[in-house]
Coordinates of C-alpha atoms in Angstrom, one line a residue:
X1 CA 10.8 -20.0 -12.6
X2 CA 8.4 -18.1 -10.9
X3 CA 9.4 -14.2 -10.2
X4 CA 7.9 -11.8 -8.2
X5 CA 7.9 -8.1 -9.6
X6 CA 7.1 -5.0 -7.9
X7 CA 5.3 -2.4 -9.8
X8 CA 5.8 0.8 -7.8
X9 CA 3.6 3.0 -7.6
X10 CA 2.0 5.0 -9.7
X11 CA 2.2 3.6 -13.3
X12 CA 3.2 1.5 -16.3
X13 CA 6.3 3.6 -16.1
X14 CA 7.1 3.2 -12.4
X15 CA 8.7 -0.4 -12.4
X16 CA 12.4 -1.1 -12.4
X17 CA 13.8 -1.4 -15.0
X18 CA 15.0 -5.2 -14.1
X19 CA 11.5 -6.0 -13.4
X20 CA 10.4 -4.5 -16.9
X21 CA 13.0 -7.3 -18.7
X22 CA 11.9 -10.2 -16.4
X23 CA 8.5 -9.2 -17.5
X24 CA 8.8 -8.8 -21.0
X25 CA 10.8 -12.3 -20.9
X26 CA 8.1 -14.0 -19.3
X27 CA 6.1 -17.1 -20.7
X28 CA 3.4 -15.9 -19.0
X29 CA 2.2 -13.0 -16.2
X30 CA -0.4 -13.0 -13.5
X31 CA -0.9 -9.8 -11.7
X32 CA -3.1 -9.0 -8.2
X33 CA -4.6 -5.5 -7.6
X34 CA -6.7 -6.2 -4.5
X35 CA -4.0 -5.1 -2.2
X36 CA -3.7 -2.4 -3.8
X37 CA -3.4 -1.2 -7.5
X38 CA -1.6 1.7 -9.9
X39 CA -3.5 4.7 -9.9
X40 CA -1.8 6.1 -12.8
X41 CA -2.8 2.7 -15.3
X42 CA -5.0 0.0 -16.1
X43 CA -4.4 -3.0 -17.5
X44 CA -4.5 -2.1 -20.5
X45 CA -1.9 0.1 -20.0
X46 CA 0.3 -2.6 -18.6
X47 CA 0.0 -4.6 -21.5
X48 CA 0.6 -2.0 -23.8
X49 CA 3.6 -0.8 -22.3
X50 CA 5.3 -3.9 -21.8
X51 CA 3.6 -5.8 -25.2
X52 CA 2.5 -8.8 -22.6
X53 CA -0.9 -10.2 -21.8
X54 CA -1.6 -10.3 -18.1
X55 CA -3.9 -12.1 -16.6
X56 CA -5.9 -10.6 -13.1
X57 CA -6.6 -13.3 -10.1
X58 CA -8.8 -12.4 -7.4
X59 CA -7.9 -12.8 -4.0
X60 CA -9.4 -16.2 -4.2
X61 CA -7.6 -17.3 -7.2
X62 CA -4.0 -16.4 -5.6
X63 CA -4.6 -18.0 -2.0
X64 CA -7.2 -20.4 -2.8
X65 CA -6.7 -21.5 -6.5
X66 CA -3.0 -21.0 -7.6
X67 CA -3.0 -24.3 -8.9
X68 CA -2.5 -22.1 -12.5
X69 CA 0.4 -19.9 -11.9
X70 CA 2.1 -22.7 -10.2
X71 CA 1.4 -25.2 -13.4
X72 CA 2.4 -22.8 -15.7
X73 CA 5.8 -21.9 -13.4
X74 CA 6.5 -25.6 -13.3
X75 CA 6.9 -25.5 -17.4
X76 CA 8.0 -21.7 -18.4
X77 CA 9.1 -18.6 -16.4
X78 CA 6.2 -16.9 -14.9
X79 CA 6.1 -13.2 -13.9
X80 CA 3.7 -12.4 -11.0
X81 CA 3.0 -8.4 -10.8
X82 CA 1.7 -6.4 -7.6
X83 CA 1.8 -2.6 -7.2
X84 CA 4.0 -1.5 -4.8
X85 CA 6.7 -4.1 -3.7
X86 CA 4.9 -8.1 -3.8
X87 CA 6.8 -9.1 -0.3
X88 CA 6.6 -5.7 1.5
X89 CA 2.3 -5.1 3.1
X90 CA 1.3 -7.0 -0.2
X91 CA 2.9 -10.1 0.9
X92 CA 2.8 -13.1 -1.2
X93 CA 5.2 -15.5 0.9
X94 CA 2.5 -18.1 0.9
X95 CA 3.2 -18.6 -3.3
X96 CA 6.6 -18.5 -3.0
X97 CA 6.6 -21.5 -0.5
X98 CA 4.4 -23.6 -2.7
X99 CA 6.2 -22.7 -5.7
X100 CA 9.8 -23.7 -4.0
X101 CA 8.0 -26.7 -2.0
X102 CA 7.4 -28.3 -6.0
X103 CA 11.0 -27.8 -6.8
X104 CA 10.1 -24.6 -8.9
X105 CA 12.7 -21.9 -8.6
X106 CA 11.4 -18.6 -7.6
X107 CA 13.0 -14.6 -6.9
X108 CA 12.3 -11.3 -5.9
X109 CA 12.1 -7.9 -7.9
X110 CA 11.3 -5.3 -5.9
X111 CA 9.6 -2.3 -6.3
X112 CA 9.3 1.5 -4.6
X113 CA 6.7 0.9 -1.7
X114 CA 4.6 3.3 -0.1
X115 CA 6.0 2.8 3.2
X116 CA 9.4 3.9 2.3
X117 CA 7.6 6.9 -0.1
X118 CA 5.7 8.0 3.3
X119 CA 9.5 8.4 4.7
X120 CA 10.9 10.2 1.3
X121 CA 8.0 12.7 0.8
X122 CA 7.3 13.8 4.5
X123 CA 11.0 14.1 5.6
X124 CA 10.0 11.6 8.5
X125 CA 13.6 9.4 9.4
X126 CA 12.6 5.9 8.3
X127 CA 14.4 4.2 11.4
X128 CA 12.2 6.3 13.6
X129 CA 8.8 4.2 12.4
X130 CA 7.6 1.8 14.9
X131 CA 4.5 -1.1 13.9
X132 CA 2.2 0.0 10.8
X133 CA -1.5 -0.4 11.4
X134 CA -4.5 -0.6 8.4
X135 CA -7.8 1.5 8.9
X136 CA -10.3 -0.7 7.6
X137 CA -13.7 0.6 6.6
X138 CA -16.4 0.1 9.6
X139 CA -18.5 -2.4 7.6
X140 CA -15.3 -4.4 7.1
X141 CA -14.7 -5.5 10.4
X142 CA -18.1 -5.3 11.8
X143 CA -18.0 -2.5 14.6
X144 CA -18.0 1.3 14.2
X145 CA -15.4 3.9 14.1
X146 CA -12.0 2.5 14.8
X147 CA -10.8 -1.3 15.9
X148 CA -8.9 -1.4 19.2
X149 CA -5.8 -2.6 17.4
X150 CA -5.6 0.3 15.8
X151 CA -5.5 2.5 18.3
X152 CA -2.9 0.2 20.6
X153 CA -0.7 0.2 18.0
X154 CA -0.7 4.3 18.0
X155 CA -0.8 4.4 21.0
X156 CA 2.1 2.1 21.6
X157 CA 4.2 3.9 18.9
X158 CA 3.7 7.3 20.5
X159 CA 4.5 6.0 23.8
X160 CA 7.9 5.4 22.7
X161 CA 8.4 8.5 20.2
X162 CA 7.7 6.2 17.2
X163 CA 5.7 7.6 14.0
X164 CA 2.8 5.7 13.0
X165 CA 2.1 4.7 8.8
X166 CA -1.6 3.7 9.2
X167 CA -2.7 2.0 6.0
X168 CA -5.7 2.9 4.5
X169 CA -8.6 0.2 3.6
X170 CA -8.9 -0.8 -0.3
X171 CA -11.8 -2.6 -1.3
X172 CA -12.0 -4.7 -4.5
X173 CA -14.8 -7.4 -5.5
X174 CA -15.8 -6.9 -1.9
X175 CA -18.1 -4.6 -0.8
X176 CA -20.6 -4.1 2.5
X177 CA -22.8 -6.6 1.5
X178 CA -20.1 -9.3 0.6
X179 CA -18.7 -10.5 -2.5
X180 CA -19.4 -8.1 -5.3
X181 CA -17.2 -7.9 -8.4
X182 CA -17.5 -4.5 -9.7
X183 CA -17.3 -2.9 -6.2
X184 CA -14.1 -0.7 -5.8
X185 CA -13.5 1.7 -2.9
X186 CA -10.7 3.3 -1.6
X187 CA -10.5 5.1 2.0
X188 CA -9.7 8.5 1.8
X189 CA -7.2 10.3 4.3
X190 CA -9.6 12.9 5.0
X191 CA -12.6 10.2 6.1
X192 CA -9.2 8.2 8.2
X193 CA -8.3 11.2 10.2
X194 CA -12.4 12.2 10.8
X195 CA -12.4 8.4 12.5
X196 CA -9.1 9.2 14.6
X197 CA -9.9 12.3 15.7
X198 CA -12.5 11.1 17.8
X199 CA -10.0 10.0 19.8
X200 CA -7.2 12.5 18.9
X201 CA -9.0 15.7 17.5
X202 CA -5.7 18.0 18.3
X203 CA -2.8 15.3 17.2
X204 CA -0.7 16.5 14.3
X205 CA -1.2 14.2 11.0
X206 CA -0.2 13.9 7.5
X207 CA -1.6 13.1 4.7
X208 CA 0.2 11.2 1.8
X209 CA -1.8 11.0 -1.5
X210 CA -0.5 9.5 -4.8
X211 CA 3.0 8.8 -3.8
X212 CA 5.1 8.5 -7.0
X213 CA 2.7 10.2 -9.2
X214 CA 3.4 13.5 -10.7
X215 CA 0.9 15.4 -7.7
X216 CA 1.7 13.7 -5.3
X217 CA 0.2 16.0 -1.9
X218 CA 1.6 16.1 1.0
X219 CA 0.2 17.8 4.3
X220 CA 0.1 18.0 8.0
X221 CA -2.0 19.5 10.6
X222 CA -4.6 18.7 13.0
X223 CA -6.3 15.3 12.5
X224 CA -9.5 17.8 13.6
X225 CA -8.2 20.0 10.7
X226 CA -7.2 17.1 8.1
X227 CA -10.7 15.7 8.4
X228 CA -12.1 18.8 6.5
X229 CA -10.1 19.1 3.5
X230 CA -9.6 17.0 0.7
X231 CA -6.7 15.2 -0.9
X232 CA -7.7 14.9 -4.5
X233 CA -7.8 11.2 -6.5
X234 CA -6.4 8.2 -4.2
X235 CA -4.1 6.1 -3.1
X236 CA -4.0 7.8 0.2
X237 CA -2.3 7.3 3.7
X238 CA -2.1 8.8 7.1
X239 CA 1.2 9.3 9.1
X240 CA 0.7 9.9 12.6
X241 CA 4.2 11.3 13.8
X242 CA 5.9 10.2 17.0
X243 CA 8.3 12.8 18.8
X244 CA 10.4 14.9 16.0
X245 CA 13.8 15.4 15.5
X246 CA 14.6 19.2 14.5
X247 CA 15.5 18.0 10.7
X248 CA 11.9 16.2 10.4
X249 CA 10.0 19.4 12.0
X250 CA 11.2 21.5 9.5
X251 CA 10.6 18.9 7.3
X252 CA 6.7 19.0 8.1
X253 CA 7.2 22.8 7.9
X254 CA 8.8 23.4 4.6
X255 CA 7.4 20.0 3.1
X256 CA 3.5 19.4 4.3
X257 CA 2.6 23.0 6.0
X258 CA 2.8 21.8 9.6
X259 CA 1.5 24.4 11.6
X260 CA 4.4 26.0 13.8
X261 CA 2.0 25.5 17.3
X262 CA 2.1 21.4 16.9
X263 CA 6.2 21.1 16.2
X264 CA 8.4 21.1 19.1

């Protein structure tokens, strides 16, 4: 058996409690934090907390070189661990595939993601989210400020009243200059909005920093304005909002600080 677990995310703590018991069964866990990671622990604290050793793959050594978590699947159950929810952004369908391809049984636990948190936290309707874009760092996709895609898919979203979760860039074992396994870098909202508001200096944002945590911060103004402030320790994303509801306006109001001039 090979089972997928969400970690939520924040910390040790933030799993479900039916991942935390398919876990602690386990023969034997792999984990992934290139995706993204827990802010709130290491793993150190993961093994602690659940009394499991857990050992990290590189992106290589899931897509490229499963050959070990498949092997050991094929014999034991196998926990595989990823912050957030494993099949939602941090999708590891690929695995799965392989794993059910050689006859070795596999299932989902899922965790809180930070897509649905983005909804929870700024008061934004979840149905009223059109496609999600990632910001990726300049030097990772070899232009300057932001890729086209990007701003097509904002663009796209706003054209039809839709809010916008944009993704911000994590980089881990990869740096500027390529491979590089003690590089770790994490985009922050305030550098995210600087890049946007070239294009949209006077469109209403919101920040989302450490979702689940105990500080999490949420806040909404100007991209202009966001661009100048800072949001603390990351994780970190950016909601661009489409047309609002009254319920979400006074949402942003009560909830992120929305000045009154920017809500309908």
């Amino acid at each position: 058996m090979l089972t997928f677990i969400g970690l939520g995310l924040h910390d040790e703590r933030s799993i479900t409690v039916e991942g935390r018991d398919a876990l602690r069964a386990a023969d034997r866990a792999f984990a992934e934090f290139y995706t993204s990671r827990l802010v709130g622990a290491d793993l150190a604290d993961l093994e602690a907390y659940h009394g499991t050793a857990i050992e990290v793959r590189d992106r290589a050594g899931v897509e490229q070189d499963p050959e070990p978590i498949l092997t050991a699947a094929a014999s034991g159950d196998v926990a595989f661990l990823t912050a957030g929810d494993t099949m939602v952004s941090t999708t590891h369908t690929d695995l799965r595939l392989r794993a059910e391809d050689r006859g070795i049984d596999t299932r989902v636990i899922h965790g809180v993601t930070a897509q649905s948190a983005a909804s929870s936290l700024t008061g934004l309707q979840n149905y009223r989210f059109g496609k999600a874009a990632t910001l990726p760092f300049p030097y990772a996709h070899g232009g300057e400020g932001v890729p086209d895609s990007v701003i097509e898919t904002i663009e796209a979203n706003r054209e039809r009243g839709l809010h916008t979760i944009v993704y911000l860039d994590i980089k881990v074992g990869t740096g500027p200059r390529g491979a590089d396994p003690d590089h770790e870098e994490y985009m922050t909202a305030d550098h995210a909005a600087a890049l946007l508001a070239d294009d949209w200096a006077d469109v209403l944002g919101v920040v989302v920093a450490r979702a689940g945590s105990p500080d999490a911060v949420v806040a909404a103004d100007r991209l202009s304005a966001l661009a100048d402030r800072s949001f603390g320790d990351p994780l970190h994303l950016l909601v661009i909002p489409g047309d609002l509801h009254h319920v979400e306006a006074d949402a942003l109001a009560g909830l992120a600080g929305a000045p009154a001039d920017l809500l309908p």
